Structure formats: C-alpha cells, structure tokens
XYZ file of C-alpha atoms in Angstrom:
610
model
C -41.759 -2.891 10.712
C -42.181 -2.322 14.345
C -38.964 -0.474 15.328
C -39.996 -0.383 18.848
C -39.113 -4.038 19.234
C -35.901 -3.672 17.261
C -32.953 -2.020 19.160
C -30.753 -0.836 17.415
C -28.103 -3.117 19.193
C -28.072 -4.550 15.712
C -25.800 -2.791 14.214
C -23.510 -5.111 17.208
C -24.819 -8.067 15.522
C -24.155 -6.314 11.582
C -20.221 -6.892 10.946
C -20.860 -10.563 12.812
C -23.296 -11.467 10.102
C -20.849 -10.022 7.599
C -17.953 -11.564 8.937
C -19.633 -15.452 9.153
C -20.497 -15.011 5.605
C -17.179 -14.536 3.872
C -15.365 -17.146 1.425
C -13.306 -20.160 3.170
C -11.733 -20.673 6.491
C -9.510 -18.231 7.568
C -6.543 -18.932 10.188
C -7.730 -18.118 14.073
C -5.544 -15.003 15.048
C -5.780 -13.858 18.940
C -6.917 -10.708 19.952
C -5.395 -9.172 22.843
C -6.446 -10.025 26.362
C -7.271 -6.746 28.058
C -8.147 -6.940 31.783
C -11.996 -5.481 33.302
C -11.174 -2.355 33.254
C -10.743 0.586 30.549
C -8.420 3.093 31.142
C -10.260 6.354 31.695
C -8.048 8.671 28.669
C -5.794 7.021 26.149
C -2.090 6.087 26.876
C 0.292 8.027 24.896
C 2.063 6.598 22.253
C 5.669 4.988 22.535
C 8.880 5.767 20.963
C 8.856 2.173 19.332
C 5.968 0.987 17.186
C 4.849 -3.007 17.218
C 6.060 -5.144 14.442
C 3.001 -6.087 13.514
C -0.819 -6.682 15.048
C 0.433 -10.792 16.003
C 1.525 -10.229 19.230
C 0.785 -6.198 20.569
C 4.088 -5.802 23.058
C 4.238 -1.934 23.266
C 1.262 0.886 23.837
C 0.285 2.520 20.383
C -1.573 4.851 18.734
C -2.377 3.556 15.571
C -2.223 5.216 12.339
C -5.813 4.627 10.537
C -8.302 5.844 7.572
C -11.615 6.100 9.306
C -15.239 6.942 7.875
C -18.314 8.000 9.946
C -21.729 8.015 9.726
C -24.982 8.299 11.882
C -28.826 6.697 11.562
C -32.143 7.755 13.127
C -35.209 5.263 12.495
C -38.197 6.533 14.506
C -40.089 4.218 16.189
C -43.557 4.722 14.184
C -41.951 3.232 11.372
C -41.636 5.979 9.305
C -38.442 6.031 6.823
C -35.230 6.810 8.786
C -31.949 9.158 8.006
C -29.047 8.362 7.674
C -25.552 10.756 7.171
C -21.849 9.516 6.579
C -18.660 11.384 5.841
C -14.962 11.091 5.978
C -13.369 11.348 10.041
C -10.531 11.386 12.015
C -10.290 8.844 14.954
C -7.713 8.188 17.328
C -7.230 4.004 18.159
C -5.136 3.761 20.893
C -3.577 0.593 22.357
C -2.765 0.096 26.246
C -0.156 -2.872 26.405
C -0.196 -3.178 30.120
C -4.116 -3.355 30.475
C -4.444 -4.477 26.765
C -7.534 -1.713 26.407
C -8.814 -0.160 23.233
C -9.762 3.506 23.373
C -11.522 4.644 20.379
C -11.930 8.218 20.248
C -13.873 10.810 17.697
C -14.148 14.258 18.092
C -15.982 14.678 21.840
C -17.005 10.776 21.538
C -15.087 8.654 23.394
C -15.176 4.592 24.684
C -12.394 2.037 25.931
C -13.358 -1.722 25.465
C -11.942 -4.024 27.819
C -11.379 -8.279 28.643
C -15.134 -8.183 30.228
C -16.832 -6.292 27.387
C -16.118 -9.086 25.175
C -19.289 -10.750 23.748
C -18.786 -14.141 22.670
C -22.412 -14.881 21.407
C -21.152 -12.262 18.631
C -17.622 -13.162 18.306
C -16.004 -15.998 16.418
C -13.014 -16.744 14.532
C -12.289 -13.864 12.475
C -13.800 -11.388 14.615
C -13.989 -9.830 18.343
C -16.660 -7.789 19.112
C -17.100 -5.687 22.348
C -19.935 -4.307 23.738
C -20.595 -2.215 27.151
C -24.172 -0.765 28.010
C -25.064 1.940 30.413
C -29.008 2.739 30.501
C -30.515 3.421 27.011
C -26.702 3.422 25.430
C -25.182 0.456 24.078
C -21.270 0.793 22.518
C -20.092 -1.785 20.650
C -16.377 -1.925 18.863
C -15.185 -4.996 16.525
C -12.165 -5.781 15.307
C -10.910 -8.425 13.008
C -8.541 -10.748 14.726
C -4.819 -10.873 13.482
C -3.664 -13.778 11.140
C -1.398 -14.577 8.684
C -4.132 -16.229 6.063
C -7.558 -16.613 5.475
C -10.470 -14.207 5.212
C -10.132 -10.923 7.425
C -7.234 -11.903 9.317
C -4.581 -9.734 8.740
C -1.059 -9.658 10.295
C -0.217 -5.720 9.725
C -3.458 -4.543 9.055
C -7.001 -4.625 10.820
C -10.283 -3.478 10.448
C -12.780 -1.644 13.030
C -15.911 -0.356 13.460
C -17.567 1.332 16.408
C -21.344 2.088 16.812
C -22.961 3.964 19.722
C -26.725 3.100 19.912
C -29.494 5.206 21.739
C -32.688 3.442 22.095
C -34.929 6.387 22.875
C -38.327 6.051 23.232
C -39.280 7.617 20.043
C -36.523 7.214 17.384
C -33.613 4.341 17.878
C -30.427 6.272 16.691
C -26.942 5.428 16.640
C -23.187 6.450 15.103
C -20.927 4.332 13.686
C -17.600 4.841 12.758
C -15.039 1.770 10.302
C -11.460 2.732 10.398
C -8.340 0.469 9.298
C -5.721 0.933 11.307
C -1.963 -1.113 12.273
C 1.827 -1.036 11.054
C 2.126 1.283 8.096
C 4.449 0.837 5.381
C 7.319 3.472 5.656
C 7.417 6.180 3.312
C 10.357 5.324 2.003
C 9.592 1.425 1.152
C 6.951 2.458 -1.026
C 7.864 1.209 -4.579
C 7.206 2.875 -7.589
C 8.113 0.284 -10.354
C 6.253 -2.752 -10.753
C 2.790 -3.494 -9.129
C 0.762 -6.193 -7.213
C -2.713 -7.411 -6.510
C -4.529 -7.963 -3.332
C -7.339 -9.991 -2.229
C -9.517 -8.098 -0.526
C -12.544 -8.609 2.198
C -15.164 -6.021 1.978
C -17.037 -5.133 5.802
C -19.373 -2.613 5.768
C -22.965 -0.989 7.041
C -25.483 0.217 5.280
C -28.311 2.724 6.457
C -31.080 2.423 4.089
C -34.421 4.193 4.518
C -35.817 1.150 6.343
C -33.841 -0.207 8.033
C -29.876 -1.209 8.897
C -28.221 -4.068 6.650
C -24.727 -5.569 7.433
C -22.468 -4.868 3.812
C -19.941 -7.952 3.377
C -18.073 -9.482 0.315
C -14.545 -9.638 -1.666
C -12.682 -8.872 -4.477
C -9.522 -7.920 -5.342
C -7.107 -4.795 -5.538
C -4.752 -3.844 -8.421
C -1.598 -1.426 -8.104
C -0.208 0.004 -10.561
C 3.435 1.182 -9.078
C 4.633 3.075 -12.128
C 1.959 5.532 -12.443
C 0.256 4.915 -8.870
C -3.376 3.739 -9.799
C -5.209 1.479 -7.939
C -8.618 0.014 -8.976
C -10.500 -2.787 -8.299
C -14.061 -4.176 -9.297
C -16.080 -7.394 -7.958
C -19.035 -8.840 -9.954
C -21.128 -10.276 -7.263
C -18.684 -9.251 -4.910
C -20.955 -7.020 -1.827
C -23.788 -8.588 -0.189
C -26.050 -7.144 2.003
C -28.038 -8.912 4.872
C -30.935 -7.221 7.371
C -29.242 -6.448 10.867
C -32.874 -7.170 12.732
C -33.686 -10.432 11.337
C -30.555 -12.076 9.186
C -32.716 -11.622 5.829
C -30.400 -11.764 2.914
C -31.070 -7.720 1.318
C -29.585 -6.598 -2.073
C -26.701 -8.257 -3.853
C -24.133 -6.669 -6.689
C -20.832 -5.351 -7.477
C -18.558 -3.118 -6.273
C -15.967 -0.896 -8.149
C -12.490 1.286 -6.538
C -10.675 3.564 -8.326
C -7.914 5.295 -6.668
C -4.366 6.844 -6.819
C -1.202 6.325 -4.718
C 0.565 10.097 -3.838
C 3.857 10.093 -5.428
C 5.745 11.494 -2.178
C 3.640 9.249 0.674
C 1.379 6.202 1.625
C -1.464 7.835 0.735
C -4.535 6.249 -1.113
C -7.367 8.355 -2.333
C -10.056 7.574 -4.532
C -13.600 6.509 -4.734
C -15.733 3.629 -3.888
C -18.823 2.539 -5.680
C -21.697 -0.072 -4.697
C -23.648 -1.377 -7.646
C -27.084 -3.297 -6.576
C -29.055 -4.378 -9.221
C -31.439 -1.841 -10.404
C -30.849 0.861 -7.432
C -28.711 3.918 -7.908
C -25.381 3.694 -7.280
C -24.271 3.908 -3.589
C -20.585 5.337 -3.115
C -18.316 8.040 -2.058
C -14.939 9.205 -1.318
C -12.551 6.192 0.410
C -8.733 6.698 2.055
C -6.667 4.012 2.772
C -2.414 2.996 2.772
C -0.266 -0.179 2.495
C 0.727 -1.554 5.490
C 3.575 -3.991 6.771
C 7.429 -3.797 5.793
C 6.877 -4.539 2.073
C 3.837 -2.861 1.109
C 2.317 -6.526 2.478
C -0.991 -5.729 2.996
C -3.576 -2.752 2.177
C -6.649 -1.112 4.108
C -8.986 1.359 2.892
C -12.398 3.118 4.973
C -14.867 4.456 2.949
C -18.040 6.324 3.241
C -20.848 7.686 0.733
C -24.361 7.930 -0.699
C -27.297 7.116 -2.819
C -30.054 9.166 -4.482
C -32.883 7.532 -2.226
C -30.863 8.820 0.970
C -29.163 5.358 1.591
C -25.833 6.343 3.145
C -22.794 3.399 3.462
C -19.827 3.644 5.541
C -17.065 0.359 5.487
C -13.226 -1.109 4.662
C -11.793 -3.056 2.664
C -8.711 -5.067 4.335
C -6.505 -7.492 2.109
C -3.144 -9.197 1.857
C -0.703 -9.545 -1.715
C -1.480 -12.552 -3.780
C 1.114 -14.843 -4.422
C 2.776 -15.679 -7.993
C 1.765 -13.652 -10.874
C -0.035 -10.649 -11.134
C -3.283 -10.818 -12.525
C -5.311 -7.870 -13.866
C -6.436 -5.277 -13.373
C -4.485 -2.746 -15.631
C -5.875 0.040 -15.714
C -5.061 0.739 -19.171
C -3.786 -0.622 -22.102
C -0.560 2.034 -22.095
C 2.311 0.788 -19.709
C 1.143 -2.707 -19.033
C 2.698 -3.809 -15.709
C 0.226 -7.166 -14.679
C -0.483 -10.562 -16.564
C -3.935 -10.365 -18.015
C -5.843 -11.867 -20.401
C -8.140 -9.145 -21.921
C -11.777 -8.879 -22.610
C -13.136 -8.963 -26.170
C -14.077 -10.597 -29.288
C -12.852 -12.081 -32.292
C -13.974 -13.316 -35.866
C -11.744 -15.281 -38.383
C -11.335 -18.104 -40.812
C -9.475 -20.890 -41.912
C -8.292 -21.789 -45.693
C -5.789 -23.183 -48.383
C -2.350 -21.756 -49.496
C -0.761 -22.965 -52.347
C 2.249 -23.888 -51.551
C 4.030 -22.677 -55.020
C 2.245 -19.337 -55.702
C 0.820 -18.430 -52.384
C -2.504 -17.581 -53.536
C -4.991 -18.627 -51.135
C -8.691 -19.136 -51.163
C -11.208 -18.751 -48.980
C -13.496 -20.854 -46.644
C -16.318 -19.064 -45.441
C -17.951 -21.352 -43.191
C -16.558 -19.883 -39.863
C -16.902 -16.592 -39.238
C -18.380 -16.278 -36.330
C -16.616 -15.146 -32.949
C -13.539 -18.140 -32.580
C -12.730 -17.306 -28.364
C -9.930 -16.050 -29.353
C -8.250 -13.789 -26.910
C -4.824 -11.192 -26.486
C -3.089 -11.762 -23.091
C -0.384 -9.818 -21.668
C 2.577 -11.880 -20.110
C 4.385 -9.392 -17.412
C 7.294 -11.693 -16.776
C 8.476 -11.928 -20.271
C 6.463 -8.612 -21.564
C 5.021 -10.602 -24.288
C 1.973 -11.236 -25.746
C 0.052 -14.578 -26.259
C -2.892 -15.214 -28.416
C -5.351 -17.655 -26.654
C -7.586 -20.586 -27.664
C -9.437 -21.478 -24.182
C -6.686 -21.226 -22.075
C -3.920 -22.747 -24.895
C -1.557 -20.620 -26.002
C -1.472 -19.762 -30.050
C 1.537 -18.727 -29.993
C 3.672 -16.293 -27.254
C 5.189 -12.661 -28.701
C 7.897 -11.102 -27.360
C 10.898 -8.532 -28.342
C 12.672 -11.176 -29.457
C 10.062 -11.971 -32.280
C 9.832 -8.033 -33.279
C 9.827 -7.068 -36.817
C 10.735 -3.890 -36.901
C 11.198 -3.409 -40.657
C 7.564 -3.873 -40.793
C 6.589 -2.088 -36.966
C 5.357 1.510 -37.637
C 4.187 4.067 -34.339
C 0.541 2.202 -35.402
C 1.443 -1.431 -35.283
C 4.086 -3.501 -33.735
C 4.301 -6.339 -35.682
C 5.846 -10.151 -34.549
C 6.853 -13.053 -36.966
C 7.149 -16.625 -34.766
C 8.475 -19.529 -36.831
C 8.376 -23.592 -35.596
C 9.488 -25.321 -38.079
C 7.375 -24.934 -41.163
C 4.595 -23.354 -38.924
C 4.734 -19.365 -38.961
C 2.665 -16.954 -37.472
C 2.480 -13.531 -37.610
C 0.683 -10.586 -35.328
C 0.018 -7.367 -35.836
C -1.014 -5.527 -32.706
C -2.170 -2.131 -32.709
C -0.193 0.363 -30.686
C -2.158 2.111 -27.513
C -1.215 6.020 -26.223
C 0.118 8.899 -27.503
C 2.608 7.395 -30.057
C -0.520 6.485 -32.429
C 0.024 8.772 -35.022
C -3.175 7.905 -36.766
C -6.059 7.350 -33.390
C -4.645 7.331 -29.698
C -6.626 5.655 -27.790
C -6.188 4.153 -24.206
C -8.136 1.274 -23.143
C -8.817 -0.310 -26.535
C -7.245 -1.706 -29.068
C -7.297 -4.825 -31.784
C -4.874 -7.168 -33.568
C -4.425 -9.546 -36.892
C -3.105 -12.649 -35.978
C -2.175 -15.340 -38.978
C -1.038 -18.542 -38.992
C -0.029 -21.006 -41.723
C 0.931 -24.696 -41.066
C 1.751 -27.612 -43.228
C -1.282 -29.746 -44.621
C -2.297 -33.148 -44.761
C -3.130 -32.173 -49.132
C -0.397 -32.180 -51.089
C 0.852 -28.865 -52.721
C -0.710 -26.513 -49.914
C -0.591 -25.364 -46.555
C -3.495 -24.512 -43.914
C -3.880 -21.161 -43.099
C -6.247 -19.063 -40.537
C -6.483 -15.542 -40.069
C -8.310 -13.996 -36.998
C -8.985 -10.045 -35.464
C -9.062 -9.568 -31.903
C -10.975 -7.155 -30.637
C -9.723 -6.406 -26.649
C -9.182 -3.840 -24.038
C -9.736 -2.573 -20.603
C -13.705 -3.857 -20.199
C -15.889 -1.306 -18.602
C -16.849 -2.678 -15.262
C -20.730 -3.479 -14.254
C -21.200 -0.530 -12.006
C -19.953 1.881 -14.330
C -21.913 1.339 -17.647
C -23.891 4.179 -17.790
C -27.847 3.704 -17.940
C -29.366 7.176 -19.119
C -28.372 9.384 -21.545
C -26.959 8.880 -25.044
C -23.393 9.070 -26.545
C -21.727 8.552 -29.861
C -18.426 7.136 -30.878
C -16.560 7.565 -33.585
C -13.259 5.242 -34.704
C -11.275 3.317 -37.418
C -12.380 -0.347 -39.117
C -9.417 -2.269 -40.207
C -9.705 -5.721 -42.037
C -10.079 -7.594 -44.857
C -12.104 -8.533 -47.656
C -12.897 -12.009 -49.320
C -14.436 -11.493 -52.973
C -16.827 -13.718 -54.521
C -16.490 -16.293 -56.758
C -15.218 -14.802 -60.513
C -14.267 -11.587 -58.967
C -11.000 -10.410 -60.589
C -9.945 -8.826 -57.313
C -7.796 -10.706 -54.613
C -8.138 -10.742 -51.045
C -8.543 -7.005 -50.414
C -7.408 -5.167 -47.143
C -9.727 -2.648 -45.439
C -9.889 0.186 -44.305
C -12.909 2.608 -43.151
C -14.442 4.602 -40.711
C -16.904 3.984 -38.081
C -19.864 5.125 -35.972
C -21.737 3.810 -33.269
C -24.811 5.665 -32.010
C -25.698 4.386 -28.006
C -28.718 5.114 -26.203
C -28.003 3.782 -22.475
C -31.726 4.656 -21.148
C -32.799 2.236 -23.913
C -30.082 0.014 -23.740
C -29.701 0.095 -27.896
C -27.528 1.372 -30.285
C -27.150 2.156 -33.904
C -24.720 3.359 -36.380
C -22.443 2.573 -39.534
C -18.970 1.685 -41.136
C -17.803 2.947 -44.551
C -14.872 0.576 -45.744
C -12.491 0.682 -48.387
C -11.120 -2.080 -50.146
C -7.536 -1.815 -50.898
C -5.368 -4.111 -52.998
C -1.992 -5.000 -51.695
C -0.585 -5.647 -54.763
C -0.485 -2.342 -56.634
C -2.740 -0.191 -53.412
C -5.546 0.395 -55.815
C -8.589 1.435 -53.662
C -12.111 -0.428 -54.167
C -15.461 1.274 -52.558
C -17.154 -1.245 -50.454
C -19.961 0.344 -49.451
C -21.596 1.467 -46.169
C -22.903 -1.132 -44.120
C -25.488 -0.250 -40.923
C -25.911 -1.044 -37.636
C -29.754 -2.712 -37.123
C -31.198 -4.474 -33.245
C -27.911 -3.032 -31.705
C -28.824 -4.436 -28.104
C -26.385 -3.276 -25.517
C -26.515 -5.659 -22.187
C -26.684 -2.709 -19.484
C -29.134 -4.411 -17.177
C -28.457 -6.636 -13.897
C -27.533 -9.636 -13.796
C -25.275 -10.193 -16.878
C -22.013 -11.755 -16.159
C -20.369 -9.068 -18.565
C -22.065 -5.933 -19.256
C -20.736 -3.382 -21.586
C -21.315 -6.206 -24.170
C -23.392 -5.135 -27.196
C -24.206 -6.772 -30.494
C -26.148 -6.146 -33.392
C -26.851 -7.018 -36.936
C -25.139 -5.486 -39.981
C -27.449 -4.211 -43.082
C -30.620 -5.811 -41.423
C -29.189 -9.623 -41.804
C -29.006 -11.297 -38.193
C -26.083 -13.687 -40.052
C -24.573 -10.371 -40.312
C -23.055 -9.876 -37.355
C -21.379 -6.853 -35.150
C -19.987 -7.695 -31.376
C -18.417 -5.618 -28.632
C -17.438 -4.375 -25.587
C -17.357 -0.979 -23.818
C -13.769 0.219 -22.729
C -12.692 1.980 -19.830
C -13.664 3.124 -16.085
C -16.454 5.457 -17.736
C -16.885 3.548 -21.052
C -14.569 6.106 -22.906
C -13.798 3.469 -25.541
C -15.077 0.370 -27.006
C -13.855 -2.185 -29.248
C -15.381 -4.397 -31.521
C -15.685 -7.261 -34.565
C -17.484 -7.168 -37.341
C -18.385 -10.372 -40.222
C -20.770 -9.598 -43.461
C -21.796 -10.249 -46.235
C -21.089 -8.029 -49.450
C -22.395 -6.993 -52.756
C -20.201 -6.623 -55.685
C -19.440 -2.825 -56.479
C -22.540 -1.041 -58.244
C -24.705 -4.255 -57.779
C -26.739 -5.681 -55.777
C -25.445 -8.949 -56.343
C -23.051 -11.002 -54.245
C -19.706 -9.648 -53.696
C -17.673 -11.955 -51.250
C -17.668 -11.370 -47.231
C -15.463 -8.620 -45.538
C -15.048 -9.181 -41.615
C -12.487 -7.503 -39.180
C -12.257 -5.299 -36.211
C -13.773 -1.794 -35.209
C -11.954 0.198 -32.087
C -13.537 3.826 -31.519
C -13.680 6.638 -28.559
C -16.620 8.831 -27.608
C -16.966 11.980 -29.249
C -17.318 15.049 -26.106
C-alpha cells in the first residue's frame, strides 16, 4: 500500500464507517449548536450539573473513562506502530458558545458550529474536524437519544484523533472516552441486577494499516456481588479506514467488577478474530443517569503481532426480564436458560407394582435444557422453548433435599414429576463447583395401555458456557469430577435398574483440539444399596470444537470404549474453562463377561486439576 496517498484523515472517516454499520434505526438526537468560534481554554464547571445530554442548558465538565493510543505508518510502506494505554481527559462543555474542549495532558482542541463535517456526519453521529497545515483534528460524538443504536440520553461516546501527515511517516493520536450524567454514588444498587444492550465503537491500529472497530452485544450486572461480564459471538467487526474494505470479524468478551463503595467499573476487554491472537486490555467505565439507566465503558489494549485497540462500549437497560449472563451458577440473580446437554429415555410403569422396563431406542441428546426463572426463583426444564414443568420453593422436598441435591416433586393430576438438581458453591459437601452442574428430571403420566403408565427419565448436563474468546488453544489440562446416573440391565439380568455412581477423567489437549480420558462407575441397587462393578469405560476421537467459526465452542464430544453409538457430549464451563459438564450413553457388558450387559447413560460434571 502506498501510504503516501493515504492521509491519515481516515481515522475522521473510521467511527463514521463504524457508526453506519450498526443494527436498526436509531432515534435522531441533536447535538448542540456551537457558534464559529472555540473558546481559547475551557470554561469552568458550574455548581449545577445538566439532567441529562437531551438538551445541554448549563457549562460542564464532564465526568468520563477515556483510553489513548497513538499510530505511525511510514510512508514506504513498511509495517507501522502503534501504542495505547489508559488516560485522563478533560471534556468540557461551553453552554453559551456550545464549544467542546477536549483536553489531554499538553494536547488540547475546541470544536465548534463551523468545524462540523456533514459529508462524515449522519444520524447517530457528529463529527468535527479543523485543519491547520499538515494537522488535521477531528472529534466525534454520538448524538443524544432516547432509543436506537448509539444514541444515548445520559451517556455518550467520543473519540478524538490528531493526524500529522508528514512527509515521511503519517502519524496520529487518538483518544475514546465516555463521558455525561453519572449515576450518584448513593443510587447505586446492590441487590438485584440488569442487562444492557450495548454498541461497540472502536479503532484499531494494526501493522498495516488503520481499521474502524464497530459491533454490539450486551452487558450483564450482577448487583449482589458486583460482576459485570458480557460476550458477543459475531459481535466486533472491523472495516479498512482508507478504502471501506470489510477487515476481520469475531467476538468480543468483558469481564469486570463494580467497587462496592462507588461507580466504578474495572475490568478487562477482549477481541477475538478468528485465528489471530487475542487483542484486549484493561477497560474503565460507570453507570450513568438517575437509575443506573445507562452504562459506558473506554477501553484500550494489545495483541502479540503489535496490533494495539483503543474504543467504548455505550448502552441503555433492556426492558422486561433479565436475560443472562450470570456469571455463575452460585447466587443466580437473571432469567437464563443454560447451555448443555442431555440424554434420556422413555418407558412403561406398571401401574400395580411399579416395576418398569426399559426402551432403549432413544438415547441420544433429547434438547433438553435447565432454565433459571428470576421472578419466581424457580427452575424450568425445557423442550424447545416449552416448559416441562416449572420448580419452585413451593415444590421443595426437603425430606429428600441433602447440601448435594435439592430435590422438587410437581403433581397435575395423575402426572408427577420429579427433579433432582445438583447444588452449586461451597455448601456441596461432596464436589463444589461453580459454573457447572447437572440434574435428573422424571416424569410419569397416564397411558393410553391399560395397567401402566408412561414414564421418561432425562440428565441435564448445564452451566455457565465458556465463551468463544476464552477457550484456550495451546497447552493441555486435565479434569477430574463425579458421574452420576443410572443403569439399564439386559435382558435376564437378575438386577433392577441400578443407580450410578463413579469417577471421572477427561484428558484435553487445546493445541490439538482433542481430548481423552475415562469413567469408572458403580452400579448400586436401591433396594438393599448393594454395589455392582461396572467397569471402566474410555474416552476414544474426543474432538473438542476450539476453532473459528463454530456457533458454540467449548463443545466437545467423543466416543465411549471405541463405539461411535457410544456416545460422550459436553461443554466447557466458566470465563477460563475452569469446569465442564457433560452426558454420557453406552453400551455395557455383563460383569466378568464380555457379553451384553444392558446400557448405563447419565451425566459427568468435573473441574480442572491445578
């Protein structure tokens, strides 16, 4: 690329391009109408504050979260540098000659009415630019709104970039801030949570050349215990500043904490796009309006090829019920329906002695899913998006709960159903874990044969899935954990349905994306606890989906004793893939033989061994 003919006056046109390219239509704020001029130093603040970024009646000095960084491409074409880090900028509001002074460090610009460039401009954004010589400054600003995509009514997002084009390198600064009418101290809430959509502006300063960073997502917090995270599959797109080019596309991943005594948000944010290392760094942000309304967060960081980012997110509370993202599985506060897997089947009860037998043609994974209902602090077991059955406090037994299980009996009529969900945190007295779990859900309803009922048992395997960015991709680890189930015995088999119990161990190598391992299960019988060997069943063509472009990775699966109608399935729990949790359906062979013993199948949940 000939740099010569590409001014860095791009990086005016980057957060245009961004801007044009989010999701829907968003409401048409109004910036302010400053007059010519700029004022030559900033206007101190007033006493009073504005209400809100809507209509700007009193000077201000904003309070903001700002993020720098600087690029140098020289004009041969070799590679460029780039640097970014975490700054402190003053953005300053005139109200009688509506002016915006940006200031950092000994860098200093006011934008005014006549600076505005419309070719650049448009409904979501203003963008100001002033040259003198060989320097071009250039500050945007989303416009205020009440709905839609970057238009905020307490919250805004800037960026300023000072350009040189020298005759042999084309260098520049550039600094995103979000800035406007903080949430009080005081009004913060620490019970409860909320999600917010959120629009992701940005700039990237790769080796080559400048791309424009834009996309969404959304925003969890976590009240009670302050965390805030957030991931988007898909969700950051970057596009060449010189020619409009569409550049690398792929997720994006926050995690963060709220400061118990301010509105302070620190944490990290993490680009993810495809095969290139991770780009990310430290981020700041706050809430801002009355009621913790809206949110803004600047961010800055880096990549191992010398790729340096700097950007905001900006985004407004959703409306109705929260949905994800918990951050854990201990002190649920948001409606979700969790990640996972599940295997089960369906057979006959007889309706005088209760024995049942066994039907062994499904046993494959049956979509069914745990949700967590915040409202009513239930859970719901879920058939694509039909509720199962809903299980609440009210449907407790606690004669049969234990500090494992919590178990729920729901009766309609001569339907009953019964789950069993395994306990998450420190309470487990037998394996605490925090992002994964599993559950036996059972049913039995009256059939259309006389003298029986239907019946259908499933295990849920569920958690807190491991987000795209995070999954690591070199290395190895190993994970050890519990297998709880049962076990169907074959035909002439004097033993009943048998419960299980075992150990297991899962082997990963993430450079290869494979994995290996094994479960040793017991069989025990619930009629007098006699225990029954089962064997020790291996892990074979464990495949682990780490690669881009999967629409969930963390997912692995893998045959069981070298069978492929054996079957093991999974997913990869928490921010750093801590946990996992998973299903397993096989085949058996009868104690001692080699001949076949019935078909075991239930649910493996296990944590990585330091």
């Amino acid at each position: 690329m000939n740099r010569s003919a590409v001014s860095l006056l791009a990086m005016s046109m980057v957060l245009s391009l961004s801007a044009c390219g989010g999701d829907g239509a968003g409401a048409v704020g109004s910036t302010p109408t400053p007059p010519a001029s700029p004022p030559s130093a900033p206007t101190p603040p007033p006493s009073t504050a504005n209400a809100d970024l809507m209509t700007l009646a009193l000077s201000e000095s904003f309070t903001n979260d700002a993020a720098t960084g600087s690029a140098n491409y020289p004009t041969t074409g070799a590679s460029g540098t780039a640097t970014s880090a975490n700054a402190t900028v003053s953005v300053v509001y005139d109200a009688t000659s509506r002016t915006y002074t940006i200031t950092n460090g000994a860098r200093s610009q006011g934008f005014a009415q006549g600076e505005i460039d419309a070719a650049t401009s448009n409904a979501r954004i203003t963008v100001f630019k002033k040259t003198s010589g060989t320097t071009t400054d250039t500050l945007t600003l989303t416009k205020p709104g009440t709905s839609g995509t970057l238009t905020y009514r307490y919250v805004g997002g800037g960026f300023w970039q000072r350009t040189i084009n020298g005759s042999n390198a084309i260098s520049g600064d550039f600094d995103a801030f979000t800035y406007g009418v903080e949430t009080l101290d005081g009004a913060i809430v620490r019970t409860g949570g909320a999600s917010y959509d959120v629009d992701l502006l940005g700039v990237v300063a790769r080796p080559d050349t400048l791309y424009s960073l834009g996309g969404s997502g959304r925003l969890t917090a976590n009240f009670f215990d302050g965390q805030i995270t957030g991931t988007s599959f898909n969700g950051a797109r970057e596009t060449r500043a010189d020619n409009g080019f569409p550049g690398r596309q792929g997720d994006w991943q926050f995690t963060g904490a709220l400061s118990s005594g301010q509105n302070a948000i620190t944490g990290t944010m993490t680009l993810y796009h495809n095969s290139t290392a991770p780009l990310g760094g430290p981020a700041r942000g706050r809430f801002y309006g009355p009621g913790m309304d809206e949110i803004g967060i600047a961010f800055q960081g880096s990549a191992a090829d010398g790729s340096r980012v700097v950007g905001t997110l900006t985004g407004r509370k959703g409306t109705g019920s929260i949905a994800g993202d918990n951050p854990s599985l201990v002190n649920l506060q948001f409606d979700q329906t969790f990640s996972g897997t599940s295997v089960g089947r369906y057979y006959p009860v007889n309706s005088t002695t209760g024995a049942q037998s066994g039907d062994d043609t499904l046993r494959t994974d049956q979509g069914l899913r745990i949700a967590y209902r915040s409202g009513t602090q239930s859970f719901a077991v879920v058939d694509s998006g039909t509720d199962l059955g809903v299980y609440g406090a009210a449907n407790l037994l606690g004669a049969e709960s234990s500090a494992r299980y919590a178990v729920y009996e729901l009766r309609n009529g001569s339907t009953v159903s019964k789950l069993a969900l395994y306990k998450s945190g420190s309470g487990n007295d037998e394996f605490a874990l925090t992002y994964a779990s599993f559950a036996k859900w059972q049913r039995t309803q009256p059939s259309v044969l006389p003298g029986q009922t239907d019946g259908r048992t499933a295990y849920l395997a569920f958690g807190i899935l491991t987000p795209n960015a995070a999954i690591p991709r070199t290395g190895t680890a190993r994970y050890d954990g519990i297998a709880r189930g049962e076990a169907q015995p074959g035909p002439g088999s004097p033993l009943p349905l048998l419960a299980v119990e075992g150990t297991a161990r899962l082997d990963f190598n993430f450079a290869a994306a494979m994995f290996g391992g094994s479960m040793a299960l017991t069989g025990v019988n619930p009629a007098n606890a006699s225990r029954t060997d089962l064997g020790t069943f291996t892990f074979t063509n464990g495949i682990l989906t780490s690669g881009s472009g999967f629409a969930q990775q963390g997912n692995f699966y893998g045959d069981i004793n070298g069978n492929n109608g054996n079957r093991l399935s999974g997913y990869l729990m928490g921010p750093n893939a801590e946990e996992l949790a998973a299903t397993f359906s096989s085949t058996m062979l009868t104690p001692g033989t080699n001949a076949f013993g019935g078909y075991v199948q239930g649910a493996i949940v296990a944590k990585k061994t330091p």
